[in-house]
Short mmCIF file of C-alpha atoms in Angstrom, two decimals:
data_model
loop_
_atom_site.label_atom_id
_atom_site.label_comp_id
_atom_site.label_asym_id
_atom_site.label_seq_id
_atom_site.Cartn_x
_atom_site.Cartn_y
_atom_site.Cartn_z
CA UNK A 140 4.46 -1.89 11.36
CA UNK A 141 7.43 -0.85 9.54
CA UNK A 142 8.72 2.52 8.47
CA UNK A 143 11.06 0.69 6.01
CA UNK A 144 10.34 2.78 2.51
CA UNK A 145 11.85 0.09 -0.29
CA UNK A 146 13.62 1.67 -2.88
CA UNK A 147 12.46 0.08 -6.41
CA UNK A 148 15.44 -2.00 -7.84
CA UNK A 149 14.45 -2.19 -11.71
CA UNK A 150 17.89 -3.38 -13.78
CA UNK A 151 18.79 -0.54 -16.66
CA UNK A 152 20.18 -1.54 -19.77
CA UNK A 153 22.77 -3.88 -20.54
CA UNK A 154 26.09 -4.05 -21.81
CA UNK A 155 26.31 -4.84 -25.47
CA UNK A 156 29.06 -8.03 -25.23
CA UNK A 157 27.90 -11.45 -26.16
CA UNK A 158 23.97 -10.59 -26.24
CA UNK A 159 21.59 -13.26 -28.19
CA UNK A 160 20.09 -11.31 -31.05
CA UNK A 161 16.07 -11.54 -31.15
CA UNK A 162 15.00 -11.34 -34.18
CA UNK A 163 11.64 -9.49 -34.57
CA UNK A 164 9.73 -10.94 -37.74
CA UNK A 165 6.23 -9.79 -38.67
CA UNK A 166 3.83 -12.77 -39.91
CA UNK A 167 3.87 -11.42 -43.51
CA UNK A 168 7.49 -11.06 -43.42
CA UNK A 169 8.34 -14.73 -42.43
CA UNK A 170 8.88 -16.86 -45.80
CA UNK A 171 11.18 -13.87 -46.86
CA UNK A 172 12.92 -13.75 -43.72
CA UNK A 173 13.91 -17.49 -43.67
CA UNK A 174 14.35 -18.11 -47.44
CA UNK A 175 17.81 -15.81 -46.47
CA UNK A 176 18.63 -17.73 -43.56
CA UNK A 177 21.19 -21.03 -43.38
CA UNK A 178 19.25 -24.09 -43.87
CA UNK A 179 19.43 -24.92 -39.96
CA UNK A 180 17.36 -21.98 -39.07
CA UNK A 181 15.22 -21.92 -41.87
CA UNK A 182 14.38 -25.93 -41.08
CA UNK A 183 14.17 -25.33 -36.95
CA UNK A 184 11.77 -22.59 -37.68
CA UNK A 185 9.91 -25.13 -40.02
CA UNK A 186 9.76 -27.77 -37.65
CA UNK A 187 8.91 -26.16 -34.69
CA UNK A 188 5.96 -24.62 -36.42
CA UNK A 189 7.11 -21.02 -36.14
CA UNK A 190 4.25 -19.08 -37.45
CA UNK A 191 5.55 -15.60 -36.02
CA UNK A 192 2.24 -14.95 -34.69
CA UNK A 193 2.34 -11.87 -31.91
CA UNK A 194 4.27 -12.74 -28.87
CA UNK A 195 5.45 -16.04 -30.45
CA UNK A 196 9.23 -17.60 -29.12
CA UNK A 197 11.08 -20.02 -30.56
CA UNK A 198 15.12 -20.37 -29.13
CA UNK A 199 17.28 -21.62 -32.06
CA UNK A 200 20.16 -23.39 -30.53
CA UNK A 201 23.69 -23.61 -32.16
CA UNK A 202 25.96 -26.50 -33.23
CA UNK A 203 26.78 -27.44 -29.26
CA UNK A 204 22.97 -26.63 -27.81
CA UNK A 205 23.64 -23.32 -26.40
CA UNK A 206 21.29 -20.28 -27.37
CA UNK A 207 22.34 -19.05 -31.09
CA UNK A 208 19.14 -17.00 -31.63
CA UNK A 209 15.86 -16.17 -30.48
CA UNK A 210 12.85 -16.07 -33.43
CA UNK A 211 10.06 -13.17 -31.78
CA UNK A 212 6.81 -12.96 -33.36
CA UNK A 213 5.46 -9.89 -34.13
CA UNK A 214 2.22 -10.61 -35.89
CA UNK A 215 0.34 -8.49 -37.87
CA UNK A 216 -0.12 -4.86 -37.59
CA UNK A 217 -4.01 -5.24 -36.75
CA UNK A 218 -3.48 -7.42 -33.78
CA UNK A 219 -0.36 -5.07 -32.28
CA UNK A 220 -2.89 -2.20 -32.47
CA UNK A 221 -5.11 -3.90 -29.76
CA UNK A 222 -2.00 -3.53 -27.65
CA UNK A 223 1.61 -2.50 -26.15
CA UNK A 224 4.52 -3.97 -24.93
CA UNK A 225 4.41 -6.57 -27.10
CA UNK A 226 7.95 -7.73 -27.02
CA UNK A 227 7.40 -7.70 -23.75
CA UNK A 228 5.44 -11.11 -23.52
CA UNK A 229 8.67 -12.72 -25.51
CA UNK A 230 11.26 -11.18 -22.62
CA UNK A 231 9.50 -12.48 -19.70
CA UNK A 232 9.40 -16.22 -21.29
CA UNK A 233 13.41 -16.17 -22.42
CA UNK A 234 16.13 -17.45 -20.36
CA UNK A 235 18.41 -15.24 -17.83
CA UNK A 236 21.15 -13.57 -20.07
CA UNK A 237 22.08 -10.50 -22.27
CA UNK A 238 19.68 -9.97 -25.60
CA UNK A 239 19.52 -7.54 -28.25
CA UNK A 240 16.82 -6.55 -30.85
CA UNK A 241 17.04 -7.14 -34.36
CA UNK A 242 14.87 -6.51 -36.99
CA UNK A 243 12.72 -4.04 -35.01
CA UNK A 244 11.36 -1.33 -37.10
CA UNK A 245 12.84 1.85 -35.50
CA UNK A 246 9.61 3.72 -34.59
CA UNK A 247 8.78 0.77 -32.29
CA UNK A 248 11.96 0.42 -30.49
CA UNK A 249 12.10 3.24 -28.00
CA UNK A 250 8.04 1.42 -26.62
CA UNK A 251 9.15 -1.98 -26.65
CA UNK A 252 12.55 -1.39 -25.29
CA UNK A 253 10.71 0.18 -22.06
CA UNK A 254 8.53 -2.77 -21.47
CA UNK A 255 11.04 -5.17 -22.10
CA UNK A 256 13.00 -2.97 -18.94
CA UNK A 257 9.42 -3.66 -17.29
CA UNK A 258 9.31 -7.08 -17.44
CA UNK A 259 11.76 -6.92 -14.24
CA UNK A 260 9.46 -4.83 -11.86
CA UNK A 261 8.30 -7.19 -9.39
CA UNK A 262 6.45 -6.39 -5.81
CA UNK A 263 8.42 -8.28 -3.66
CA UNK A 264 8.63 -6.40 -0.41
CA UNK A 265 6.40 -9.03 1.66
CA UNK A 266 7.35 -12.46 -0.46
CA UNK A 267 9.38 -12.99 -3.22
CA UNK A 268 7.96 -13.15 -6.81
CA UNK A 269 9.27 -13.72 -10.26
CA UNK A 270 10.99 -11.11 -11.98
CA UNK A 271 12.36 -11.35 -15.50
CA UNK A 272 15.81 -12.24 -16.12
CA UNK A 273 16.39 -11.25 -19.51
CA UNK A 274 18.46 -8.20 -20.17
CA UNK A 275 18.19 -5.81 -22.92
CA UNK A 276 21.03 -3.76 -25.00
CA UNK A 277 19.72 -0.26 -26.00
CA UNK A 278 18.67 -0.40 -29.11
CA UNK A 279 20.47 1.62 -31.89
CA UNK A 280 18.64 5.01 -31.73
CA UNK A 281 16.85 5.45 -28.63
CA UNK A 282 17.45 7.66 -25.87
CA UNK A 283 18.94 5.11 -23.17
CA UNK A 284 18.58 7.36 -20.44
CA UNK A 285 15.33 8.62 -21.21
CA UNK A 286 13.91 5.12 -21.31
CA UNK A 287 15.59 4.13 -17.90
CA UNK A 288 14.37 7.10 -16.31
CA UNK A 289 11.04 6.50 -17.03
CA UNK A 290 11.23 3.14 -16.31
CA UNK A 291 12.40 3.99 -13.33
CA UNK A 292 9.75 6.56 -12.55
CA UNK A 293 7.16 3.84 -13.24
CA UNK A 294 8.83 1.70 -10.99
CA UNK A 295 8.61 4.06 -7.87
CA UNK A 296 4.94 4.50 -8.49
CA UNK A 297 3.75 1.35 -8.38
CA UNK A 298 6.10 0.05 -5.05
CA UNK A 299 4.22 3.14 -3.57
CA UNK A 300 0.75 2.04 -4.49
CA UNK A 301 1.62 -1.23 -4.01
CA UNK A 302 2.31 -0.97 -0.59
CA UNK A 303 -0.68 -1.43 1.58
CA UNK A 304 -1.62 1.39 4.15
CA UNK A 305 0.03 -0.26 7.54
CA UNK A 306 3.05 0.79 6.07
CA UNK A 307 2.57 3.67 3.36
CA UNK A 308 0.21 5.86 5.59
CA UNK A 309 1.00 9.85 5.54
CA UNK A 310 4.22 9.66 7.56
CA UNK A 311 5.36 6.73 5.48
CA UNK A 312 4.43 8.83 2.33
CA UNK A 313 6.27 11.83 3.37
CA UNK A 314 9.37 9.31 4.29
CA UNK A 315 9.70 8.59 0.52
CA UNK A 316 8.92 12.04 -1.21
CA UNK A 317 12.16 13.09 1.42
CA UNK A 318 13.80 9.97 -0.02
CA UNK A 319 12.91 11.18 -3.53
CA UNK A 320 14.26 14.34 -2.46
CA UNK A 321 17.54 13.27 -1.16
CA UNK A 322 18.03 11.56 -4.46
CA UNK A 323 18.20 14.51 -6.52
CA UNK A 324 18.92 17.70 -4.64
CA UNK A 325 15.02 19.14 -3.85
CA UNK A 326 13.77 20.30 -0.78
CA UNK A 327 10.61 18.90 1.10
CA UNK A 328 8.72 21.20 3.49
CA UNK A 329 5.86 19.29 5.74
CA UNK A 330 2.93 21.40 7.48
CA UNK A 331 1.24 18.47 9.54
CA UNK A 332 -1.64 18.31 12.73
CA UNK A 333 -3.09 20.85 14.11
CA UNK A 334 -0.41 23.53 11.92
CA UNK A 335 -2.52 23.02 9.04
CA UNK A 336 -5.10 24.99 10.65
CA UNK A 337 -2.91 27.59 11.52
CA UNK A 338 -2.03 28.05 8.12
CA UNK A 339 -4.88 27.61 6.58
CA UNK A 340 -5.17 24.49 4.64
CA UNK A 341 -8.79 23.73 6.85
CA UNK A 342 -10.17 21.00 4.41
CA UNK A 343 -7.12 18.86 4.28
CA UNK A 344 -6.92 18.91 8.37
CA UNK A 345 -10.99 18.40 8.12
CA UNK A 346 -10.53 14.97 5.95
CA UNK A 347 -7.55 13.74 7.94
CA UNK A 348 -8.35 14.62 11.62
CA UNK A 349 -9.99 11.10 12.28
CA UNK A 350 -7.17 9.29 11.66
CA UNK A 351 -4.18 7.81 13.97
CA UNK A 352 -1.78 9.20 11.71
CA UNK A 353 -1.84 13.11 11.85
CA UNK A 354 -2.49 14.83 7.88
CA UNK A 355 -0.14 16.82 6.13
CA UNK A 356 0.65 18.79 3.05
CA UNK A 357 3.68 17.40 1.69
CA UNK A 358 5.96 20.61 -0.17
CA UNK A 359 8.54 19.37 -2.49
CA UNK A 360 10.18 21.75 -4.98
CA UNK A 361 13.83 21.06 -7.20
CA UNK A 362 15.44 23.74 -9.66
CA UNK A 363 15.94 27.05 -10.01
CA UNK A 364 15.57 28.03 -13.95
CA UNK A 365 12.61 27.68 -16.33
CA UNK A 366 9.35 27.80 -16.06
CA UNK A 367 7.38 26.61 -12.87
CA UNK A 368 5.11 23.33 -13.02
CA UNK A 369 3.00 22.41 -9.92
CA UNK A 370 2.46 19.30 -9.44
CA UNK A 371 -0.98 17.89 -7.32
CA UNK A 372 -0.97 14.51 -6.54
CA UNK A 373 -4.07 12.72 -4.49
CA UNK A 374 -2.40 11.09 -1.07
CA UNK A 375 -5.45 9.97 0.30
CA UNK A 376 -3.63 6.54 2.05
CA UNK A 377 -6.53 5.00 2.92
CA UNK A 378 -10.22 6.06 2.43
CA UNK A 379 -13.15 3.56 4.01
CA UNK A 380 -15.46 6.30 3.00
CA UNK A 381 -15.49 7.94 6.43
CA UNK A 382 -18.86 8.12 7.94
CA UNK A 383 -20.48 7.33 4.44
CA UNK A 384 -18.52 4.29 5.38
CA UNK A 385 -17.63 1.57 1.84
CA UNK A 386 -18.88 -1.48 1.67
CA UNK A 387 -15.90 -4.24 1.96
CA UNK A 388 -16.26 -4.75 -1.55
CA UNK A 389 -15.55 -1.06 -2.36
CA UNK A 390 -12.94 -0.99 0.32
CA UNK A 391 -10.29 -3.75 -0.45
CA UNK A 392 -8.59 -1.77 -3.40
CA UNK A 393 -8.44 1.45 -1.33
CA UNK A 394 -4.42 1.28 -0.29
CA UNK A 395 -4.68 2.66 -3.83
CA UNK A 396 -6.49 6.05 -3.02
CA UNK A 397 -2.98 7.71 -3.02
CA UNK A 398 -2.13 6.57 -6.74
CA UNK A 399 -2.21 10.04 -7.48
CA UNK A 400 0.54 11.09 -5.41
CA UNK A 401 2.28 7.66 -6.41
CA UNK A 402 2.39 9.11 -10.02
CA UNK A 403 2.98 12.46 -9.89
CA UNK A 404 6.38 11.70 -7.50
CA UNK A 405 7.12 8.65 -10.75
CA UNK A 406 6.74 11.69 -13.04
CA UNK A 407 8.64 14.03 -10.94
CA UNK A 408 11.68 11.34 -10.70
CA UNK A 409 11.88 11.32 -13.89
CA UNK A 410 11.91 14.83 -14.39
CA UNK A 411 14.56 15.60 -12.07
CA UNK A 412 16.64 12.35 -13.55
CA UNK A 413 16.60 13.93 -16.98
CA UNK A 414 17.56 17.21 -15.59
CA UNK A 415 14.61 19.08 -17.70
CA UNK A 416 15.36 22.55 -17.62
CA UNK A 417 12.29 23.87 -15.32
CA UNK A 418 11.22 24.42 -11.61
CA UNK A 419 9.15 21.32 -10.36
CA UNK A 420 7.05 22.14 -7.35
CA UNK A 421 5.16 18.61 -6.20
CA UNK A 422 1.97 19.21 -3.38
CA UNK A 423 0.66 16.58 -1.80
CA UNK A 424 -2.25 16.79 0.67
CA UNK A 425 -1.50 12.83 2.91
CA UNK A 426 -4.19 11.81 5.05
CA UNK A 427 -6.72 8.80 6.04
CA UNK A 428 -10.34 8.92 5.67
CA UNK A 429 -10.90 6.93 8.98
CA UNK A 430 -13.79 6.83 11.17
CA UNK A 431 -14.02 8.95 14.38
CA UNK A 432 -15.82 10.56 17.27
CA UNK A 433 -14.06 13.87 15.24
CA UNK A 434 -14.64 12.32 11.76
CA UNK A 435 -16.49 15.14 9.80
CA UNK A 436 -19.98 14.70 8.67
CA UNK A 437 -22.20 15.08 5.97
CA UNK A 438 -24.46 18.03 5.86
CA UNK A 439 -20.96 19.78 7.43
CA UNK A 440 -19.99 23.04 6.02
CA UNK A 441 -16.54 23.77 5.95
CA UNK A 442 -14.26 27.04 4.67
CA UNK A 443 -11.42 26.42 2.16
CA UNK A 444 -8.64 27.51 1.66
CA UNK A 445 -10.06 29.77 -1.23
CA UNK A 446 -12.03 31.15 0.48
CA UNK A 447 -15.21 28.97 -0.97
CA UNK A 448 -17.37 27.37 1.33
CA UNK A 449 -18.15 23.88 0.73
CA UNK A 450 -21.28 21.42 2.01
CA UNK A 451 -20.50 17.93 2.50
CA UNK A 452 -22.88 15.55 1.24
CA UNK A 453 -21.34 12.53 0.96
CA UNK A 454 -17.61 11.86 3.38
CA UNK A 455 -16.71 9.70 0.38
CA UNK A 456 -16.04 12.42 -1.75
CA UNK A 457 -12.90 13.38 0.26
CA UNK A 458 -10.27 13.66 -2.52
CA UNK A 459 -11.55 16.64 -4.34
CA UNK A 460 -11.50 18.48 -0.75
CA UNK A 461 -8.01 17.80 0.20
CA UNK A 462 -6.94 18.50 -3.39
CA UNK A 463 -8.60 21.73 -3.05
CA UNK A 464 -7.03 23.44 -0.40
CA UNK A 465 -3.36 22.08 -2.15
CA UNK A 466 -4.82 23.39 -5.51
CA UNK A 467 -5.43 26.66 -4.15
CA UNK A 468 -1.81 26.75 -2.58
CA UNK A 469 -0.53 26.16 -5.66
CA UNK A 470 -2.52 28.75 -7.80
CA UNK A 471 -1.16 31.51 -5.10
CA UNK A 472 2.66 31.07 -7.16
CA UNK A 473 1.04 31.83 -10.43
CA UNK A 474 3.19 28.49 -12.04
CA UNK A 475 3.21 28.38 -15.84
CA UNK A 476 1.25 24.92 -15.66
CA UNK A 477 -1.11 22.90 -13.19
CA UNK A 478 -1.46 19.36 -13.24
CA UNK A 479 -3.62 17.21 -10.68
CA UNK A 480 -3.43 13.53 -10.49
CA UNK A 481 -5.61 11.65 -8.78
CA UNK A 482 -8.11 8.37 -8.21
CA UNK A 483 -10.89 10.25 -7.77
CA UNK A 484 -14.25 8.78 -8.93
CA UNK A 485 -15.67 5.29 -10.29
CA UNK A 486 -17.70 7.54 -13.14
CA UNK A 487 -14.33 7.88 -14.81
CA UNK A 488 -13.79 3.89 -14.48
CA UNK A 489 -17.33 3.16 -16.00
CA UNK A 490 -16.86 5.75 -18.85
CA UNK A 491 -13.42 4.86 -20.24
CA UNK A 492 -12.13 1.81 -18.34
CA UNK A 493 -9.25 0.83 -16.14
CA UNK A 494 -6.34 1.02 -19.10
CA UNK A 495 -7.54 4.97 -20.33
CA UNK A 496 -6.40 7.78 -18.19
CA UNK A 497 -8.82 10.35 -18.62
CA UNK A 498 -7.98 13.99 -18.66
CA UNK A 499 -9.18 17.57 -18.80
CA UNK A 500 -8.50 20.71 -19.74
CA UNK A 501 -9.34 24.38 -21.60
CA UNK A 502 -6.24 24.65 -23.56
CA UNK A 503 -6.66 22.99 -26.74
CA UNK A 504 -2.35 23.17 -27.20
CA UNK A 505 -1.94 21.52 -24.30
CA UNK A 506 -4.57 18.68 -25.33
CA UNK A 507 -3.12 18.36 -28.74
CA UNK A 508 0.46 18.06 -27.45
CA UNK A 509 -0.42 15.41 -24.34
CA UNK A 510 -2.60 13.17 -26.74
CA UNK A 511 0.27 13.52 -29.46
CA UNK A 512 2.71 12.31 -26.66
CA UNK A 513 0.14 9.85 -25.39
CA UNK A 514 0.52 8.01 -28.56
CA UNK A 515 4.60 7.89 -28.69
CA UNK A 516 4.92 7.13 -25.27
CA UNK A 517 2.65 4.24 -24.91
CA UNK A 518 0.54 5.83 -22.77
CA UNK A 519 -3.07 6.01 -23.82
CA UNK A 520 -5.07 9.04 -22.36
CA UNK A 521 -8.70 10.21 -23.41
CA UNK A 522 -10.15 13.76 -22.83
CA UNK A 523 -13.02 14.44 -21.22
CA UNK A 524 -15.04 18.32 -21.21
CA UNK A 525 -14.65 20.80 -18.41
CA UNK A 526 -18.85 21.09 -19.44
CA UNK A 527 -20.20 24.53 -18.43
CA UNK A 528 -23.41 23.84 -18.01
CA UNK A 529 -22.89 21.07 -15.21
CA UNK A 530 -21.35 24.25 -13.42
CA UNK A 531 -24.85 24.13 -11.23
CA UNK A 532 -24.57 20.80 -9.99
CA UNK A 533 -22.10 21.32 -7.93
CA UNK A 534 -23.94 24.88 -6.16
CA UNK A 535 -25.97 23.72 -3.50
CA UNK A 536 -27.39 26.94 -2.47
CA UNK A 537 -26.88 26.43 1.41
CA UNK A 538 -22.99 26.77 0.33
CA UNK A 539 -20.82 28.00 -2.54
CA UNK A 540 -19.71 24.26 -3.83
CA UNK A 541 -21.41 20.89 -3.16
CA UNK A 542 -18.58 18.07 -2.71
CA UNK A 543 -21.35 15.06 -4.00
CA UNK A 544 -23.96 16.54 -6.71
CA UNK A 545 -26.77 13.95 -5.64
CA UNK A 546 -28.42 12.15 -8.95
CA UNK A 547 -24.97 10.52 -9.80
CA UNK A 548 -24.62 12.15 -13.16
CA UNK A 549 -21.48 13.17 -15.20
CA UNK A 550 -19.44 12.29 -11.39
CA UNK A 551 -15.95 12.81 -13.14
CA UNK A 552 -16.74 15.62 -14.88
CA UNK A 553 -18.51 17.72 -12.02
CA UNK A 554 -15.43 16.19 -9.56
CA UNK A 555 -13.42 18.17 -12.23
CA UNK A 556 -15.26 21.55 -12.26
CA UNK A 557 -15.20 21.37 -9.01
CA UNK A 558 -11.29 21.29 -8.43
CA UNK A 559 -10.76 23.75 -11.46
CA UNK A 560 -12.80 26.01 -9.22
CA UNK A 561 -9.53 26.21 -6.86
CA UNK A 562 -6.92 26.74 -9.99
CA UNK A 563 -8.10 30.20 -10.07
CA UNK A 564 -6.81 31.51 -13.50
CA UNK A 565 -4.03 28.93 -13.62
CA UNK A 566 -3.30 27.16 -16.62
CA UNK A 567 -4.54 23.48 -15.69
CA UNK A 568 -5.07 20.11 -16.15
CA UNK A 569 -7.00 17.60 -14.66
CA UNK A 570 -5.87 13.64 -14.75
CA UNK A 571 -8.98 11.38 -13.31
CA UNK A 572 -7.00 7.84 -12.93
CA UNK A 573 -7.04 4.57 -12.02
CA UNK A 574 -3.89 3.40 -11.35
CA UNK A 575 -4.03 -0.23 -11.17
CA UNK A 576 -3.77 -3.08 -13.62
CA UNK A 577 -6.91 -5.65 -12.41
CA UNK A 578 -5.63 -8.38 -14.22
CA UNK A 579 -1.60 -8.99 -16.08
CA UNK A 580 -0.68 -7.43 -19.01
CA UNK A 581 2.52 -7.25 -21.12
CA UNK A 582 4.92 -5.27 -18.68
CA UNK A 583 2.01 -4.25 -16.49
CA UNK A 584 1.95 -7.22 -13.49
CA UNK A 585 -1.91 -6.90 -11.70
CA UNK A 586 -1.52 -4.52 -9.35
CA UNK A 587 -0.62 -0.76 -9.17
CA UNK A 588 0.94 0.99 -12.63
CA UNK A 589 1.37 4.88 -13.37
CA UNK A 590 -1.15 6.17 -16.00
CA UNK A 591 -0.88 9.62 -17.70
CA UNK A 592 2.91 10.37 -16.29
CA UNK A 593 4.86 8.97 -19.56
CA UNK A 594 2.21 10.98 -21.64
CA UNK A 595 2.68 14.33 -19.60
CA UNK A 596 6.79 13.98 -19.82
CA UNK A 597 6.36 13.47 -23.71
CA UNK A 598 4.40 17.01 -23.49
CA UNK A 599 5.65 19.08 -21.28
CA UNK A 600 8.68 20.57 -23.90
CA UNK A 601 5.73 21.63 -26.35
CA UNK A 602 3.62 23.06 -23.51
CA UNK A 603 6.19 24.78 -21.46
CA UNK A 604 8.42 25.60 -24.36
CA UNK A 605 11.37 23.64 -23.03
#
């Protein structure tokens, strides 16, 4: 096993000297487009077939067969709306070098300019893999940084979820929120073992205490002005279901039961990158569910944090109870907003899908302001209803809270009644995700990707007032 925590090495933009212009030409734009062009193009175009169909490349060469110009697709408006990234398809097929964008109508250039800087994330930590070699100029108008940032961010979540559980357990967690730390001036404060009893975080230590490597709540906090966001991200590193053990099936995508935590520290680098003017405060509860003589049980009844007792019906349902006790932490500061992220149930999967990050909350500002940023950010999210009168599923009578409502109904949305339960009074929100790609996509490699982050960033100067 190695401790080794890889730092993500994702190329920013490029200097503008000598890049290949790629022009961007919609379908019903085409005949237009070349009747202005010298009779070279215009005839290349004509001869190669060039249609401009989405995600269609042609490379016009100049008089001595070097690259003059790149012709990029861009179909028609109905077939971009069935998805993103589209110019990202065209940077992953061109040639190593220095491009720029032309064309490119300027609402769409701040969303394809960040999956073009996508198409060079590759997982390479245990063989090498194909990354894309084209570079990118910053298009005229967009925020450079901003773009890099989260680009960056993004990148850092999915090395984390990438990495499988030998070597991104809880101490390999913690190593990179102290790397993420280092980075950009916050502080990290662990309480791990047999402490977390002592102070109180029992359901965490309960979930974790069967494992080789010892649980922890991982305490992260940067700035000193501005409102205060908390941050709950989902480390569970590994989960074989404890004693309500997973089939293999259900068990070989499980190095991704910390995605949560992956994308709330991809969100909080680029929070701390761009230097937004609030106090970040990022919990996350790290453990294994593993299987033990001191593995808990089901019928167990266990004290929170809160105060609330809960009954364990099913040791599969271990996320919501180590997000509980960090939830409950978190209320105790009062912070302006709550957010949880985490892969918490299959319901949400079957409802909405593997591409949707589903979300709740009460506050209809803070809906209309995420799905408003969902949309510029390329970052699709869906909300789902903190329903009140599911509020008695989850009381089993014998305890305060149930952790597994038997019958299998509504799973996401009583998983999400339950954790609001433990934000108290707190302003909160609720992100039920996936985050992993199950097959490629334009920027989006199979494998882990950050869901909801992008959306939330866009947001967060509405909500907190920024």
């Amino acid at each position: 096993m190695t401790s080794e925590t890889p730092a993500p090495s994702l190329a920013g933009f490029a200097t503008a000297e000598n890049a290949v212009p790629v022009q961007v030409i919609e379908a019903g734009d085409l005949d237009d487009w070349l009747a202005a062009q010298p009779g070279r193009v215009a005839q290349w175009a004509k001869a190669a077939g060039f249609s401009a169909r989405l995600g269609e490349v042609l490379l016009v060469p100049d008089a001595d067969g070097g690259l003059d110009l790149v012709l990029a697709g861009y179909g028609e408006a109905k077939a971009r709306a069935r998805g993103r990234f589209h110019l990202a398809t065209v940077a992953a097929g061109l040639p190593e070098g220095v491009y720029r964008l032309d064309g490119l109508a300027a609402e769409r250039r701040a969303e394809e300019a960040l999956g073009w800087l996508l198409t060079g994330y590759a997982f390479d930590r245990y063989a090498s893999q194909k990354r894309g070699q084209a570079r990118l100029v910053a298009p005229e108008g967009v925020d450079a940084a901003r773009i890099e940032a989260m680009a960056a961010g993004e990148a850092l979540t999915r090395d984390l979820i990438n990495t499988p559980a030998e070597d991104m357990g809880p101490a390999e967690l913690e190593a990179a929120c102290r790397d993420l730390a280092a980075a950009h001036g916050a502080a990290v404060e662990v309480t791990a073992g047999e402490e977390l009893l002592a102070q109180n975080f029992p359901l965490i230590h309960t979930v974790g205490r069967a494992a080789a490597a010892a649980p922890r709540l991982i305490d992260m906090r940067w700035g000193e002005e501005g409102p205060l966001l908390c941050l709950v991200g989902k480390g569970v590193c590994f989960d074989t279901g404890g004693l309500n053990l997973k089939p293999g099936a259900s068990m070989g995508l499980m190095k991704k039961d910390m995605g949560g935590a992956a994308t709330v520290l991809g969100l909080a680098q680029m929070i701390m990158a761009l230097g937004l003017p609030l106090r970040l405060r990022v919990l996350i509860p790290a453990v294994e569910n593993a299987v033990a003589g001191n593995a808990f049980r089901p019928g167990d009844i266990y004290r929170s944090r809160k105060g609330l007792t809960v009954e364990i019906n099913n040791t599969d349902a271990e996320g919501r109870l180590v997000l509980a006790d960090a939830l409950a932490y978190g209320a105790e500061e009062a912070p302006d907003l709550m957010v949880s992220m985490a892969t918490l149930t299959g319901a949400a999967r079957v409802a909405v899908g593997p591409d949707l990050a589903p979300y709740y909350t009460d506050d209809e500002g803070d809906a209309q302001a995420l799905m408003a940023a969902a949309g510029r950010m390329a970052d699709p999210v869906w909300r789902l209803p903190f329903h009140q009168p599911y509020e008695a599923m989850i009381e089993p009578g014998i305890a305060d809270l149930d952790n597994a409502p038997k019958g299998g109904f509504a799973g996401s949305i009583t998983a999400a009644l339950f954790l609001r339960r433990f934000a108290g009074e707190t302003r909160y929100m609720h992100f039920d995700i996936y985050g992993w790609s199950p097959s490629a996509a334009p920027a989006r490699p199979k494998g882990g990707v950050g869901m909801g982050a992008r959306a939330l960033l866009g947001a967060l100067p509405e909500m907190l007032g920024l």
